[in-house]
Amino acid sequence: MNLDRVAASVASPGNDSKRALANGCFYVSMNDMTLVFLEASGMKFETDVMPYEEGGVNDRVHRLPGRTKSGNLVLKRGIAPTQQYARWYQKIISGHIDRQHVTVEMRDMNGNKIVKWDFYNAYPVVWSGPSFVAGEATLAVESLELAHDGVFNVS
């Protein structure tokens, strides 16, 4: 796939609501540092629907919005010698909940911010180290899964 062509189609003039955004790159900020990650997923929100049967209304059941739940944020990146995310998870294992503000910024091919999500009170619930396969020269990737109290300041 030609990324220059994708970037050009994203940057083309027109109605912003009808434009698709290309995955250029994204940055994750936490613990007073900003890093480039390979993948971010789990940005999912789901609202429960509660049925409400109103007396005297026999032709339907009202469906009202209930609580909204958020999925865990999953971040993947090339493993670094510092191992700060494994150490952060070690704190959780030892009983010290270290909640952090986490910001995910999607950027275009020129590095300009397109969209930003702020996750508050995030803490690690799963850390996965790299898989090793003899004879393959692949990137060693670590994965960090974060629980959080929700998203604010989506811009």
mmCIF file of C-alpha atoms in Angstrom:
data_model
loop_
_atom_site.group_PDB
_atom_site.id
_atom_site.type_symbol
_atom_site.label_atom_id
_atom_site.label_comp_id
_atom_site.label_asym_id
_atom_site.label_seq_id
_atom_site.Cartn_x
_atom_site.Cartn_y
_atom_site.Cartn_z
ATOM 1 C CA MET A 1 0.000 0.000 0.000
ATOM 2 C CA ASN A 2 1.326 3.434 -0.933
ATOM 3 C CA LEU A 3 1.133 5.537 2.256
ATOM 4 C CA ASP A 4 1.793 8.775 0.366
ATOM 5 C CA ARG A 5 -1.339 8.169 -1.715
ATOM 6 C CA VAL A 6 -3.358 7.383 1.418
ATOM 7 C CA ALA A 7 -2.058 10.530 3.141
ATOM 8 C CA ALA A 8 -2.883 12.623 0.057
ATOM 9 C CA SER A 9 -6.449 11.287 -0.024
ATOM 10 C CA VAL A 10 -6.855 12.062 3.671
ATOM 11 C CA ALA A 11 -5.494 15.563 3.216
ATOM 12 C CA SER A 12 -7.706 16.299 0.218
ATOM 13 C CA PRO A 13 -10.170 19.161 0.599
ATOM 14 C CA GLY A 14 -13.775 18.399 1.220
ATOM 15 C CA ASN A 15 -16.218 17.738 3.978
ATOM 16 C CA ASP A 16 -14.307 16.605 7.101
ATOM 17 C CA SER A 17 -17.217 14.426 8.239
ATOM 18 C CA LYS A 18 -16.891 12.325 5.080
ATOM 19 C CA ARG A 19 -13.092 11.896 5.220
ATOM 20 C CA ALA A 20 -11.479 8.770 6.570
ATOM 21 C CA LEU A 21 -8.373 9.216 8.682
ATOM 22 C CA ALA A 22 -5.292 7.149 7.896
ATOM 23 C CA ASN A 23 -3.336 5.541 10.702
ATOM 24 C CA GLY A 24 -0.171 7.617 10.368
ATOM 25 C CA CYS A 25 1.379 7.096 13.763
ATOM 26 C CA PHE A 26 0.419 7.740 17.320
ATOM 27 C CA TYR A 27 2.054 8.774 20.523
ATOM 28 C CA VAL A 28 1.231 7.694 24.055
ATOM 29 C CA SER A 29 2.076 9.982 26.967
ATOM 30 C CA MET A 30 2.243 8.752 30.557
ATOM 31 C CA ASN A 31 4.627 8.958 33.477
ATOM 32 C CA ASP A 32 6.002 12.277 32.155
ATOM 33 C CA MET A 33 7.241 10.679 28.922
ATOM 34 C CA THR A 34 5.918 10.373 25.372
ATOM 35 C CA LEU A 35 6.607 7.255 23.309
ATOM 36 C CA VAL A 36 5.660 6.005 19.853
ATOM 37 C CA PHE A 37 3.688 2.765 19.974
ATOM 38 C CA LEU A 38 3.073 0.178 17.263
ATOM 39 C CA GLU A 39 -0.563 -0.437 18.133
ATOM 40 C CA ALA A 40 -3.336 0.816 20.407
ATOM 41 C CA SER A 41 -6.630 -1.007 20.702
ATOM 42 C CA GLY A 42 -9.514 -1.454 23.096
ATOM 43 C CA MET A 43 -10.899 2.054 22.751
ATOM 44 C CA LYS A 44 -14.414 0.711 23.116
ATOM 45 C CA PHE A 45 -17.408 2.014 25.007
ATOM 46 C CA GLU A 46 -20.676 0.172 25.437
ATOM 47 C CA THR A 47 -23.925 1.319 27.059
ATOM 48 C CA ASP A 48 -26.216 -1.236 28.648
ATOM 49 C CA VAL A 49 -29.858 -1.091 27.577
ATOM 50 C CA MET A 50 -32.464 -1.546 30.297
ATOM 51 C CA PRO A 51 -35.978 -2.652 29.366
ATOM 52 C CA TYR A 52 -38.755 -0.721 31.109
ATOM 53 C CA GLU A 53 -42.297 -2.058 31.015
ATOM 54 C CA GLU A 54 -44.690 0.835 31.470
ATOM 55 C CA GLY A 55 -48.051 0.015 32.992
ATOM 56 C CA GLY A 56 -50.876 0.363 30.480
ATOM 57 C CA VAL A 57 -48.518 0.308 27.476
ATOM 58 C CA ASN A 58 -48.852 -3.195 26.110
ATOM 59 C CA ASP A 59 -47.615 -2.720 22.547
ATOM 60 C CA ARG A 60 -43.938 -2.130 23.399
ATOM 61 C CA VAL A 61 -41.225 -2.189 26.016
ATOM 62 C CA HIS A 62 -39.215 0.993 26.464
ATOM 63 C CA ARG A 63 -35.457 0.564 26.097
ATOM 64 C CA LEU A 64 -33.560 3.050 28.250
ATOM 65 C CA PRO A 65 -29.823 3.677 28.367
ATOM 66 C CA GLY A 66 -28.089 2.329 31.456
ATOM 67 C CA ARG A 67 -24.474 2.314 32.549
ATOM 68 C CA THR A 68 -21.685 2.828 30.067
ATOM 69 C CA LYS A 69 -18.659 0.539 30.318
ATOM 70 C CA SER A 70 -15.261 1.035 28.758
ATOM 71 C CA GLY A 71 -12.871 -1.591 27.468
ATOM 72 C CA ASN A 72 -9.252 -1.896 28.521
ATOM 73 C CA LEU A 73 -6.712 0.085 26.527
ATOM 74 C CA VAL A 74 -4.101 -2.240 24.970
ATOM 75 C CA LEU A 75 -0.760 -0.737 23.915
ATOM 76 C CA LYS A 76 1.963 -2.558 21.960
ATOM 77 C CA ARG A 77 5.480 -1.359 21.244
ATOM 78 C CA GLY A 78 8.975 -2.611 20.610
ATOM 79 C CA ILE A 79 10.482 -3.703 23.894
ATOM 80 C CA ALA A 80 13.005 -1.299 25.415
ATOM 81 C CA PRO A 81 15.900 -2.029 27.753
ATOM 82 C CA THR A 82 14.405 0.199 30.484
ATOM 83 C CA GLN A 83 11.426 -2.137 31.103
ATOM 84 C CA GLN A 84 9.450 0.691 32.763
ATOM 85 C CA TYR A 85 6.091 -0.890 31.907
ATOM 86 C CA ALA A 86 7.038 -4.259 33.375
ATOM 87 C CA ARG A 87 8.157 -2.406 36.524
ATOM 88 C CA TRP A 88 4.866 -0.458 36.607
ATOM 89 C CA TYR A 89 2.992 -3.770 36.515
ATOM 90 C CA GLN A 90 5.269 -5.169 39.248
ATOM 91 C CA LYS A 91 3.969 -2.384 41.516
ATOM 92 C CA ILE A 92 0.427 -3.663 40.935
ATOM 93 C CA ILE A 93 1.487 -7.206 41.775
ATOM 94 C CA SER A 94 3.029 -5.991 45.041
ATOM 95 C CA GLY A 95 -0.222 -4.213 45.995
ATOM 96 C CA HIS A 96 0.686 -0.613 45.106
ATOM 97 C CA ILE A 97 -1.919 0.778 42.672
ATOM 98 C CA ASP A 98 -0.132 3.509 40.705
ATOM 99 C CA ARG A 99 -2.834 5.197 38.616
ATOM 100 C CA GLN A 100 -1.675 7.405 35.761
ATOM 101 C CA HIS A 101 -3.184 9.858 33.295
ATOM 102 C CA VAL A 102 -2.624 8.414 29.797
ATOM 103 C CA THR A 103 -2.947 10.377 26.558
ATOM 104 C CA VAL A 104 -3.125 8.769 23.111
ATOM 105 C CA GLU A 105 -2.549 11.132 20.160
ATOM 106 C CA MET A 106 -3.148 10.107 16.567
ATOM 107 C CA ARG A 107 -0.934 12.041 14.164
ATOM 108 C CA ASP A 108 -0.818 12.419 10.403
ATOM 109 C CA MET A 109 2.160 11.575 8.199
ATOM 110 C CA ASN A 110 3.687 15.005 8.937
ATOM 111 C CA GLY A 111 3.420 14.566 12.703
ATOM 112 C CA ASN A 112 0.482 16.954 13.165
ATOM 113 C CA LYS A 113 -2.024 16.008 15.868
ATOM 114 C CA ILE A 114 -5.343 14.817 14.443
ATOM 115 C CA VAL A 115 -7.198 13.344 17.416
ATOM 116 C CA LYS A 116 -6.405 13.020 21.127
ATOM 117 C CA TRP A 117 -7.914 10.773 23.795
ATOM 118 C CA ASP A 118 -7.238 11.235 27.527
ATOM 119 C CA PHE A 119 -7.720 8.200 29.787
ATOM 120 C CA TYR A 120 -7.828 8.902 33.491
ATOM 121 C CA ASN A 121 -6.849 6.756 36.468
ATOM 122 C CA ALA A 122 -5.248 4.113 34.242
ATOM 123 C CA TYR A 123 -3.271 1.238 35.706
ATOM 124 C CA PRO A 124 -1.845 -1.969 34.201
ATOM 125 C CA VAL A 125 -3.820 -5.192 34.464
ATOM 126 C CA VAL A 126 -1.866 -7.291 31.935
ATOM 127 C CA TRP A 127 1.743 -7.096 30.761
ATOM 128 C CA SER A 128 2.982 -9.450 28.036
ATOM 129 C CA GLY A 129 6.596 -9.800 27.027
ATOM 130 C CA PRO A 130 7.916 -10.665 23.577
ATOM 131 C CA SER A 131 7.617 -14.031 21.864
ATOM 132 C CA PHE A 132 10.913 -15.509 20.774
ATOM 133 C CA VAL A 133 11.213 -17.654 17.650
ATOM 134 C CA ALA A 134 14.645 -18.981 16.709
ATOM 135 C CA GLY A 135 15.741 -18.105 13.191
ATOM 136 C CA GLU A 136 13.371 -15.150 12.766
ATOM 137 C CA ALA A 137 14.532 -11.560 12.847
ATOM 138 C CA THR A 138 11.297 -10.016 14.105
ATOM 139 C CA LEU A 139 10.739 -7.111 16.422
ATOM 140 C CA ALA A 140 10.449 -8.020 20.116
ATOM 141 C CA VAL A 141 7.102 -6.528 21.172
ATOM 142 C CA GLU A 142 5.733 -5.937 24.644
ATOM 143 C CA SER A 143 2.050 -5.403 25.350
ATOM 144 C CA LEU A 144 0.517 -3.414 28.188
ATOM 145 C CA GLU A 145 -3.207 -3.585 28.957
ATOM 146 C CA LEU A 146 -4.615 -0.757 31.054
ATOM 147 C CA ALA A 147 -7.864 -0.529 32.980
ATOM 148 C CA HIS A 148 -9.120 3.039 33.364
ATOM 149 C CA ASP A 149 -12.000 5.073 34.730
ATOM 150 C CA GLY A 150 -13.023 6.454 31.359
ATOM 151 C CA VAL A 151 -12.064 8.910 28.679
ATOM 152 C CA PHE A 152 -12.323 12.656 28.790
ATOM 153 C CA ASN A 153 -11.193 15.464 26.543
ATOM 154 C CA VAL A 154 -11.623 13.679 23.244
ATOM 155 C CA SER A 155 -10.435 16.239 20.699
#
